[in-house]
PDB file of C-alpha atoms in Angstrom:
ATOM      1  CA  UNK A   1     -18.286   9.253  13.734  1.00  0.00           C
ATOM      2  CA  UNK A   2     -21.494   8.660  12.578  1.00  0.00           C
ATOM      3  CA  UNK A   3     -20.777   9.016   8.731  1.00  0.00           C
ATOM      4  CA  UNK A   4     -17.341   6.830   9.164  1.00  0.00           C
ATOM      5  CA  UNK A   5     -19.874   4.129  10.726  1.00  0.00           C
ATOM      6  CA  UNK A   6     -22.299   4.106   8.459  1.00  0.00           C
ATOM      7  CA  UNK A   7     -19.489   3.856   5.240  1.00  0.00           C
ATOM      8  CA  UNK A   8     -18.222   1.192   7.340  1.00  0.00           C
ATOM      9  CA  UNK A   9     -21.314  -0.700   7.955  1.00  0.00           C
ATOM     10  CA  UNK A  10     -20.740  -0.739  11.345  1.00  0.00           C
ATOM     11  CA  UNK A  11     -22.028   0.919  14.666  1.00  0.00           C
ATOM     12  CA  UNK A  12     -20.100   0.865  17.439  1.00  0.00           C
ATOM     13  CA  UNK A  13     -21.168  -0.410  21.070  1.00  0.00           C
ATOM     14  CA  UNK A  14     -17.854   0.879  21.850  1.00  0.00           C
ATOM     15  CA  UNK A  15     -16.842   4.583  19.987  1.00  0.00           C
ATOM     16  CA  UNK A  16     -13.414   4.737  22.129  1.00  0.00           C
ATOM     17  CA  UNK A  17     -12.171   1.273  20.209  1.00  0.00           C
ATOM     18  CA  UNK A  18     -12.799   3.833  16.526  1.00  0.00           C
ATOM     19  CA  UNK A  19     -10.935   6.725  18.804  1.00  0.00           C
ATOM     20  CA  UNK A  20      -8.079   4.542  18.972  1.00  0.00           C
ATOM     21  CA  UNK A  21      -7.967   3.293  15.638  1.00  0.00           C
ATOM     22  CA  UNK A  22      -7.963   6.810  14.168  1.00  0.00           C
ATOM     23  CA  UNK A  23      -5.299   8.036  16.323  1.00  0.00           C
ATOM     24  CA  UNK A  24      -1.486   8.038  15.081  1.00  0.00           C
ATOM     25  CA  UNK A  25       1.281   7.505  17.214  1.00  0.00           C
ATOM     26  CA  UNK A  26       2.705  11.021  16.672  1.00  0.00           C
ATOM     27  CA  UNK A  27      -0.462  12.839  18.612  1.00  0.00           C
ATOM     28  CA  UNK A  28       1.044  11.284  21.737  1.00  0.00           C
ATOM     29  CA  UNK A  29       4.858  12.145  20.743  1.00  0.00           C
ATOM     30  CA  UNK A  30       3.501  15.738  20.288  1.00  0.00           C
ATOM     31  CA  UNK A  31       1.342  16.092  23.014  1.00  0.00           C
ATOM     32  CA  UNK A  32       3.374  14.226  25.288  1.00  0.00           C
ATOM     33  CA  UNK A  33       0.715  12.483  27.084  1.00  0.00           C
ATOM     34  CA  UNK A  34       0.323   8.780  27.241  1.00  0.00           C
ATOM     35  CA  UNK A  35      -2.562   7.767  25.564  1.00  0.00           C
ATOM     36  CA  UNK A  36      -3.257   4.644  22.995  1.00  0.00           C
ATOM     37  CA  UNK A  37      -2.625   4.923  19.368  1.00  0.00           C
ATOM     38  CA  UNK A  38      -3.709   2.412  16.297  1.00  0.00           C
ATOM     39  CA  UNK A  39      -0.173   0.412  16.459  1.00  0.00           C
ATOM     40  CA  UNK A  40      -1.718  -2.446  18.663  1.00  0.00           C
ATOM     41  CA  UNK A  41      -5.041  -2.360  16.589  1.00  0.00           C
ATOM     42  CA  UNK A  42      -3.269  -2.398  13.263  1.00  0.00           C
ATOM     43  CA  UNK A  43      -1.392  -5.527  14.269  1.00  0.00           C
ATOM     44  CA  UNK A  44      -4.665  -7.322  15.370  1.00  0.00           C
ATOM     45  CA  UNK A  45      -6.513  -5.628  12.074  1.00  0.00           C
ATOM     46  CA  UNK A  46      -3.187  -6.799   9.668  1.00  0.00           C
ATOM     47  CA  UNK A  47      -4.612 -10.618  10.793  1.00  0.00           C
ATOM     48  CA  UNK A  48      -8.367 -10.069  10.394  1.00  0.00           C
ATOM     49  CA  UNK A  49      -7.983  -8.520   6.777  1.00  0.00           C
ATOM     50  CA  UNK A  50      -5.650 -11.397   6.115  1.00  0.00           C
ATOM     51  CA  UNK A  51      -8.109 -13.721   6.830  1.00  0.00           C
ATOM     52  CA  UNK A  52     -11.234 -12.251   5.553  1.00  0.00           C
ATOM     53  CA  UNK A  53      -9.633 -11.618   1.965  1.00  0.00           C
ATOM     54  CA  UNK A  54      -7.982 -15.089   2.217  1.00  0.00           C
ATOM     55  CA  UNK A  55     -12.270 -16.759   2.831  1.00  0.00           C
ATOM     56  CA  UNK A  56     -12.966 -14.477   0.272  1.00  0.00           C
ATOM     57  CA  UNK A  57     -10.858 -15.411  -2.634  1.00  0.00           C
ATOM     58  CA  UNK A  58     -10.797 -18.664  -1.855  1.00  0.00           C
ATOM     59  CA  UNK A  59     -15.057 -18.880  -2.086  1.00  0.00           C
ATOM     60  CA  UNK A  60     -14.488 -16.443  -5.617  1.00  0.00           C
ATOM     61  CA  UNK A  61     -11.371 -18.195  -7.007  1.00  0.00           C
ATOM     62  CA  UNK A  62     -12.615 -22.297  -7.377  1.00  0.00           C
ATOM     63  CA  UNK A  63      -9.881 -23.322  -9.546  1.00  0.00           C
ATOM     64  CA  UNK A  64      -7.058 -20.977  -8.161  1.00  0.00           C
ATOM     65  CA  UNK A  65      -4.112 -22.666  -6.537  1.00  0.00           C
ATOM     66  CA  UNK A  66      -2.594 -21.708  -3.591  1.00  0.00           C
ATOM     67  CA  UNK A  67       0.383 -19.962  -5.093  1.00  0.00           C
ATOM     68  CA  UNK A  68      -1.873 -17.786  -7.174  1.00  0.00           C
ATOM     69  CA  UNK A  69      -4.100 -16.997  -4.155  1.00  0.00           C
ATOM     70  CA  UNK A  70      -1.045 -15.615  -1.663  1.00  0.00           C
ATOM     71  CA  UNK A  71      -0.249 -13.314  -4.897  1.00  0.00           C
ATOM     72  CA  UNK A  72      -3.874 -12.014  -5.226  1.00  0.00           C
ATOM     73  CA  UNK A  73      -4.237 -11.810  -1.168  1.00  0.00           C
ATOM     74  CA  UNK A  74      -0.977  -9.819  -1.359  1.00  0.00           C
ATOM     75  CA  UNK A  75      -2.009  -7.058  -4.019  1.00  0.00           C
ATOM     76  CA  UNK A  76      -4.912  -6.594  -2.318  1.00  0.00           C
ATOM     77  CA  UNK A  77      -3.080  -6.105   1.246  1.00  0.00           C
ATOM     78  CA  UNK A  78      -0.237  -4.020  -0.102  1.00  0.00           C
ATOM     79  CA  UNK A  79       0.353  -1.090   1.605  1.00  0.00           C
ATOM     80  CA  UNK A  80      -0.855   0.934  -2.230  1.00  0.00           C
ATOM     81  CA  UNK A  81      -4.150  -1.164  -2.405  1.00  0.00           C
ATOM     82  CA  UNK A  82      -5.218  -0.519   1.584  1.00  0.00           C
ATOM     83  CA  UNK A  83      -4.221   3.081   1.032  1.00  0.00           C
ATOM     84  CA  UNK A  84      -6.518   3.101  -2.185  1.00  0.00           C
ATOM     85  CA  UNK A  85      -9.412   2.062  -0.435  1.00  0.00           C
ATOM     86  CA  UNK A  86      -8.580   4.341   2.825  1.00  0.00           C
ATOM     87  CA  UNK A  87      -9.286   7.368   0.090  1.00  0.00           C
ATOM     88  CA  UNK A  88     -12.120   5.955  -1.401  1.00  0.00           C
ATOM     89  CA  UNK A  89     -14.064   6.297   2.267  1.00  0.00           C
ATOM     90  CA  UNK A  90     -12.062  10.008   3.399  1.00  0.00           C
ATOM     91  CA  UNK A  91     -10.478   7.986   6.345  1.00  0.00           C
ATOM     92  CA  UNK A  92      -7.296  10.132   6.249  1.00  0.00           C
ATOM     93  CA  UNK A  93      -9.654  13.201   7.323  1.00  0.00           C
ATOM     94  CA  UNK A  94     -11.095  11.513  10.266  1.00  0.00           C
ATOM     95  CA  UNK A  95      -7.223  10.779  11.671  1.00  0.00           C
ATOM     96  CA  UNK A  96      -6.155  12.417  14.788  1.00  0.00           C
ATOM     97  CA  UNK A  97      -2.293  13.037  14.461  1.00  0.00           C
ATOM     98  CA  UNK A  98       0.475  15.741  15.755  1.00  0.00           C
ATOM     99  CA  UNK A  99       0.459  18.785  13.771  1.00  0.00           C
ATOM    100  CA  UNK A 100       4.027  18.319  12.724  1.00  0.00           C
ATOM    101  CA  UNK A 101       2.963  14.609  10.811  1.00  0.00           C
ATOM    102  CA  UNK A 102       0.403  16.421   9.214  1.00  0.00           C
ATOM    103  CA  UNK A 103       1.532  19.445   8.174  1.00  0.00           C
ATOM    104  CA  UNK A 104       4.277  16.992   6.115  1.00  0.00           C
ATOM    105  CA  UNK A 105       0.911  15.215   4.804  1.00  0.00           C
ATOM    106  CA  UNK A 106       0.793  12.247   6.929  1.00  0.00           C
ATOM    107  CA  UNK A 107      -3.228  12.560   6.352  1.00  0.00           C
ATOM    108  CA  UNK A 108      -2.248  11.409   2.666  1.00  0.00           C
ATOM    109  CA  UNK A 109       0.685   9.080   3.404  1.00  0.00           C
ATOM    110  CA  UNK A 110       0.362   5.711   2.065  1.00  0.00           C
ATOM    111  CA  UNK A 111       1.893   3.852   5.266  1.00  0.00           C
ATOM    112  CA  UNK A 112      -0.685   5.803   7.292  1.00  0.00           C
ATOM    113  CA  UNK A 113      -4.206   5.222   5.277  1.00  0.00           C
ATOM    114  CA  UNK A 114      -2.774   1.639   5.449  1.00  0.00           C
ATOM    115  CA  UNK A 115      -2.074   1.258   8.612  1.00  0.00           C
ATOM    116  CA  UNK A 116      -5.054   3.314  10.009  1.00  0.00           C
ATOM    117  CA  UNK A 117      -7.079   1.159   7.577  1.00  0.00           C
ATOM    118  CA  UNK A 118      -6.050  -2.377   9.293  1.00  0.00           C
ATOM    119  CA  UNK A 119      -6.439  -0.800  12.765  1.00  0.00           C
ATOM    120  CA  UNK A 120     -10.357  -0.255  12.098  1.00  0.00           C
ATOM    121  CA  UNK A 121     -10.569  -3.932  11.062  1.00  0.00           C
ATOM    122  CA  UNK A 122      -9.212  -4.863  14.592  1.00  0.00           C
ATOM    123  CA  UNK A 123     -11.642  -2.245  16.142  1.00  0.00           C
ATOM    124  CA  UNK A 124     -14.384  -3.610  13.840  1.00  0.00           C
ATOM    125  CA  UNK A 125     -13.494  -7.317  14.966  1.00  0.00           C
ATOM    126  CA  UNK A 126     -13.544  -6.304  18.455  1.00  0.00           C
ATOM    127  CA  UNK A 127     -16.414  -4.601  18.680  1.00  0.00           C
ATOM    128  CA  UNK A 128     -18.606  -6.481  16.877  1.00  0.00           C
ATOM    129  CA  UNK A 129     -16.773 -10.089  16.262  1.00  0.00           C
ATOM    130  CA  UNK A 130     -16.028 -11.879  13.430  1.00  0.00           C
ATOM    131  CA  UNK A 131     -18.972 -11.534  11.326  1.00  0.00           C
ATOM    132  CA  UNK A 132     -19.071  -7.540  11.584  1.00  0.00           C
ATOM    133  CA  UNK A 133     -15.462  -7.809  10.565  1.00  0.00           C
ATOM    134  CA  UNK A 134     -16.452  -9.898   7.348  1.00  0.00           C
ATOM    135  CA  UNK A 135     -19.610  -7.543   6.129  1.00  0.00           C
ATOM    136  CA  UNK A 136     -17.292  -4.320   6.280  1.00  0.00           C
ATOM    137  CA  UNK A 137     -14.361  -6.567   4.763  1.00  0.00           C
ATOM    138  CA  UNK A 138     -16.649  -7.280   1.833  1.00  0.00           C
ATOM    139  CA  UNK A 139     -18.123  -3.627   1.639  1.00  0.00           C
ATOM    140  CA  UNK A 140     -14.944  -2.067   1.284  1.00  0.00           C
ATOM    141  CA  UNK A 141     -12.906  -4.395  -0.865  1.00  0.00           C
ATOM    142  CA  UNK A 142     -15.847  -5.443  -3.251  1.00  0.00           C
ATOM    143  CA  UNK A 143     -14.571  -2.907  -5.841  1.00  0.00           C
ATOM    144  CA  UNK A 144     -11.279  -4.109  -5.393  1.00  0.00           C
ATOM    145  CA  UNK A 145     -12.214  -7.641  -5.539  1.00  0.00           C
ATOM    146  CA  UNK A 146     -14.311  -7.774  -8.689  1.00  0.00           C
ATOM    147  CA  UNK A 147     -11.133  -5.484 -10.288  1.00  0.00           C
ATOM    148  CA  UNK A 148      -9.784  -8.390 -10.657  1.00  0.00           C
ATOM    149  CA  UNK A 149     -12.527  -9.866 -13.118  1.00  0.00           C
ATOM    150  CA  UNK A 150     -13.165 -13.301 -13.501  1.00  0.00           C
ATOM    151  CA  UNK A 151      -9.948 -14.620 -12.522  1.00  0.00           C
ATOM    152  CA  UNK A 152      -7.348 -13.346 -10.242  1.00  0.00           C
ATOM    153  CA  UNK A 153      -4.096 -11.926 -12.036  1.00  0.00           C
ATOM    154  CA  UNK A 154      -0.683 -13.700 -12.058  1.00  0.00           C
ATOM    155  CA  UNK A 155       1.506 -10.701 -11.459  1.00  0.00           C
ATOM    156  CA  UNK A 156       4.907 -10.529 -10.417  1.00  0.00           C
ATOM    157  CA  UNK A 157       6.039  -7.457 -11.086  1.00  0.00           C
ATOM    158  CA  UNK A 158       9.774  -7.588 -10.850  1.00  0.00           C
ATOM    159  CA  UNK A 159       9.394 -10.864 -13.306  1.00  0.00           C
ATOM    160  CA  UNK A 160       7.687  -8.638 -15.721  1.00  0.00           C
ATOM    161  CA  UNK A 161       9.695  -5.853 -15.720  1.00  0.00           C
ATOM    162  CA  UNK A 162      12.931  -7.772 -16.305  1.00  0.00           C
ATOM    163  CA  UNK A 163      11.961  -9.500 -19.198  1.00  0.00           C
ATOM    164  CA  UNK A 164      10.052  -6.233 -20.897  1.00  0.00           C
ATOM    165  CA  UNK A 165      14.021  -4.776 -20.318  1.00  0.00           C
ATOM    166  CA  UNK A 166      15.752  -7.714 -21.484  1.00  0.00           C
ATOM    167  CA  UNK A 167      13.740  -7.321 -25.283  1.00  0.00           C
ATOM    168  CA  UNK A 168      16.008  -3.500 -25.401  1.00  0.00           C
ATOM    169  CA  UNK A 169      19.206  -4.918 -23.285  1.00  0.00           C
ATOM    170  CA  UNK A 170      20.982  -7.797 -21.830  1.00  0.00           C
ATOM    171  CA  UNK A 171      21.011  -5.194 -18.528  1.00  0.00           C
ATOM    172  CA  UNK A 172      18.877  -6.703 -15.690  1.00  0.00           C
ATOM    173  CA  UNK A 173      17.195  -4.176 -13.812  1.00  0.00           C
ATOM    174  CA  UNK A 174      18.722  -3.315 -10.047  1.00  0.00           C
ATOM    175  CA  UNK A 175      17.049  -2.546  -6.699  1.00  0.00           C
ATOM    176  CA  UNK A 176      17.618  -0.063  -3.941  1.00  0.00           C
ATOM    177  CA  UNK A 177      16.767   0.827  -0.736  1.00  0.00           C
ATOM    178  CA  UNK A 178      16.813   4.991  -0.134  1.00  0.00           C
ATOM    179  CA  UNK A 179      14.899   5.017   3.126  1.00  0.00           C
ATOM    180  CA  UNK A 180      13.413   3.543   5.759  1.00  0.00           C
ATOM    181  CA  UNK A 181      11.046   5.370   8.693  1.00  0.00           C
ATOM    182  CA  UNK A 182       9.716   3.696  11.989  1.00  0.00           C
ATOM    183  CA  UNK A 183       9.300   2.107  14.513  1.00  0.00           C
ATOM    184  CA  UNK A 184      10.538  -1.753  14.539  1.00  0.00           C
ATOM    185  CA  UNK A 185       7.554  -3.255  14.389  1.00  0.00           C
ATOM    186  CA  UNK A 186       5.942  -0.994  11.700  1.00  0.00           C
ATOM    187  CA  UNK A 187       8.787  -0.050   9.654  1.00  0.00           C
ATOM    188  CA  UNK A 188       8.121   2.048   5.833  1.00  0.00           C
ATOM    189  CA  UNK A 189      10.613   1.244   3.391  1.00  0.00           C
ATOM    190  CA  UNK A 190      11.269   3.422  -0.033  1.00  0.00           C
ATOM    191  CA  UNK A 191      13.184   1.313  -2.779  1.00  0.00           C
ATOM    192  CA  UNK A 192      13.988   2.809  -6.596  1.00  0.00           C
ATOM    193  CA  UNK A 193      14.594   0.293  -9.519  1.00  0.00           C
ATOM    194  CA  UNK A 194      17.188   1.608 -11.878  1.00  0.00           C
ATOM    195  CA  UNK A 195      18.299   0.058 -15.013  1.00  0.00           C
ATOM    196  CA  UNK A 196      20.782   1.358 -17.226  1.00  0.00           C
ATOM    197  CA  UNK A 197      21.908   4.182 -15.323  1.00  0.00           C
ATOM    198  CA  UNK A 198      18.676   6.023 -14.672  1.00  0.00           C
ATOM    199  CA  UNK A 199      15.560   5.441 -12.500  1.00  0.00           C
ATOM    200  CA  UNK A 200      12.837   3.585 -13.774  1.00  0.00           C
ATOM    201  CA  UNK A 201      10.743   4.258 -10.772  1.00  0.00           C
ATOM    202  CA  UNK A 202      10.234   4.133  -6.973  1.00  0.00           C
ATOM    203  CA  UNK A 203       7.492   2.271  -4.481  1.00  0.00           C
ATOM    204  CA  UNK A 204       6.941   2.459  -0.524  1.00  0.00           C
ATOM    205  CA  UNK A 205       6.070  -0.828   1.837  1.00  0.00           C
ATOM    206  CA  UNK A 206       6.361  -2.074   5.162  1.00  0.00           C
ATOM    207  CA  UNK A 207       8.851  -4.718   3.828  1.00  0.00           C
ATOM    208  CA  UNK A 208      11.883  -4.222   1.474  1.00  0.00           C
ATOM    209  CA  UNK A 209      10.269  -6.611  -1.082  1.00  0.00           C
ATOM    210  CA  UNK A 210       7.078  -4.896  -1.273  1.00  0.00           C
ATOM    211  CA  UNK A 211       8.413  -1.616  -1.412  1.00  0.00           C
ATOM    212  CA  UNK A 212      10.512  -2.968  -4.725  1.00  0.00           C
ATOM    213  CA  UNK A 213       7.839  -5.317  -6.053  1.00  0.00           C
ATOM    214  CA  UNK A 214       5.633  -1.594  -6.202  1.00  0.00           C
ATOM    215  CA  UNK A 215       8.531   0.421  -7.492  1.00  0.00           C
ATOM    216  CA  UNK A 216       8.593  -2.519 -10.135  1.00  0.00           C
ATOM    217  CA  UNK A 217       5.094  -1.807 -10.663  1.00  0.00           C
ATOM    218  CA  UNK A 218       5.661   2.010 -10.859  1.00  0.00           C
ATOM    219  CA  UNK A 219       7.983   1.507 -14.058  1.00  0.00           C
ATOM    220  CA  UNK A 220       6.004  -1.526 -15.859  1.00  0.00           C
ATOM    221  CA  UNK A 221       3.049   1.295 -15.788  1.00  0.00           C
ATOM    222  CA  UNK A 222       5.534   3.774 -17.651  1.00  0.00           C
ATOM    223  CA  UNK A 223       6.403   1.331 -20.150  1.00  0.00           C
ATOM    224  CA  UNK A 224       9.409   0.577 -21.944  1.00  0.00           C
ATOM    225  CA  UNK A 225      11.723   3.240 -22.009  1.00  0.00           C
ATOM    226  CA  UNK A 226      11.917   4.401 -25.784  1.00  0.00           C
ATOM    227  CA  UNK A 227      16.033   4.661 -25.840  1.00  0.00           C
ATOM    228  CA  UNK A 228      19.088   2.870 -23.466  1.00  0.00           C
ATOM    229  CA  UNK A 229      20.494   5.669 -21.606  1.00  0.00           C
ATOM    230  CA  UNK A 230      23.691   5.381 -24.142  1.00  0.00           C
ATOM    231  CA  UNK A 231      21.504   6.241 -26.972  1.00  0.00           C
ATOM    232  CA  UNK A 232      19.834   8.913 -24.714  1.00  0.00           C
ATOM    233  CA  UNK A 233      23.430  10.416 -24.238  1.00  0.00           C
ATOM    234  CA  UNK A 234      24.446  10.177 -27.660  1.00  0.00           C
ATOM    235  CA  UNK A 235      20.970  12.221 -28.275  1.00  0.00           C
ATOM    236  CA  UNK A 236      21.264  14.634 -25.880  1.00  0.00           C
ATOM    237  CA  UNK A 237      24.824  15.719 -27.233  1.00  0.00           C
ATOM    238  CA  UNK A 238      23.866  15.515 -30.662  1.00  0.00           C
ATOM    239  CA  UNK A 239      21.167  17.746 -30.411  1.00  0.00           C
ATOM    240  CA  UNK A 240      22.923  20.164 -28.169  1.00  0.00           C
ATOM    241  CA  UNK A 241      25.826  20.225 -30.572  1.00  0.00           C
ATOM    242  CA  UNK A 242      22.813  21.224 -33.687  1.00  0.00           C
ATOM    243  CA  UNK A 243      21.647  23.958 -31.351  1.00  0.00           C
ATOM    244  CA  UNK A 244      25.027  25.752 -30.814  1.00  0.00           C
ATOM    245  CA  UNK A 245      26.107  25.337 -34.237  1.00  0.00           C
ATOM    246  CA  UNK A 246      22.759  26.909 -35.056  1.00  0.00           C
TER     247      UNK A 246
END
């Protein structure tokens, strides 16, 4: 506890608040025994990050508008960004969780760093108000923050990746949900963008648009595919054809 506190810049008057936001829900499913998990702290912490990132663009960012801020807040809350900086400390080794979650690698699941990652903001706020919340807001999300360089980025990625495929095809890209996991209130959504008959690439988030905005992202970071799946076809069988002739 003592390591986690002093990465977090923080020193708890009250450790069982950090108990609680390390522990996932599926200790108590396993165990059987009713004891508080990070759900209600993760809720509370969702808000505080909000805020905090919100005061901090917004002192960074003079001559960003709003529209431009939301986008920027939102990268930087995204279940893959809050993840990111869960690694970056080692928080999914300091979880307590059922055997069964981990053993399927729930200490390196997106939707868990994340969520385990807002529930130490609410324990932080808690604990130590306001301004405790804001120093380990701003110790943790510096890197993050100055990423973005001297202006926050315009991205939307779904934008982007429809016109990069409309320079090869007419074919707009297509989104899909494959699966969803959880409980109402904290639900983890996987979505796939395909485009010409093939996937282009996939994206989790605890929302149906984020999950598709990042499996946008996923395929604008594998570029522009090199062939239409037609042309990939026509490949594939004349090269096949070559090889049993040969």
């Amino acid at each position: 506890m003592e390591h986690l506190e002093s990465v977090l810049g923080h020193s708890f008057r009250d450790r069982s608040l950090l108990t609680e936001a390390l522990t996932h829900a599926s200790l108590g499913y396993e165990t059987q025994r009713t004891q508080p998990d990070n759900q209600r702290l993760e809720f509370l912490g969702d808000a505080v990050l909000q805020l905090l990132l919100s005061e901090i663009l917004f002192d960074r960012y003079k001559d960003a508008d709003e529209g431009l801020l939301t986008k920027t807040r939102a990268q930087l809350v995204s279940t893959k960004a809050l993840a990111k900086v869960a690694r970056g400390i080692q928080l999914g080794g300091f979880l307590l969780m059922g055997r069964g979650e981990e053993s399927h690698g729930g200490r390196e699941r997106d939707s868990s760093l994340a969520d385990a990652l807002e529930a130490v903001a609410g324990a932080v706020f808690i604990d130590g108000g306001m301004e405790a919340a804001r120093h380990m807001a701003k110790r943790l999300f510096t890197a993050e923050i100055e990423s973005l360089g001297a202006s926050p980025v315009d991205q939307n990625p779904k934008g982007q990746l429809q016109e990069m495929l409309q320079a090869i095809s007419p074919q707009s890209p297509s989104y899909r949900i494959i699966h969803e996991s959880g409980p109402d209130h904290a639900k983890s959504f996987v979505a796939i963008v395909q485009w010409d008959g093939r996937e282009l690439g996939r994206g989790h988030g605890r929302s149906k648009k984020e999950a598709e905005v990042e499996a946008a992202r996923v395929a604008l970071e594998a570029g522009p595919p090199t062939e239409s799946a037609a042309d990939y076809t026509t490949t594939r069988i004349s090269n096949t054809t070559c090889e049993n002739v040969g």
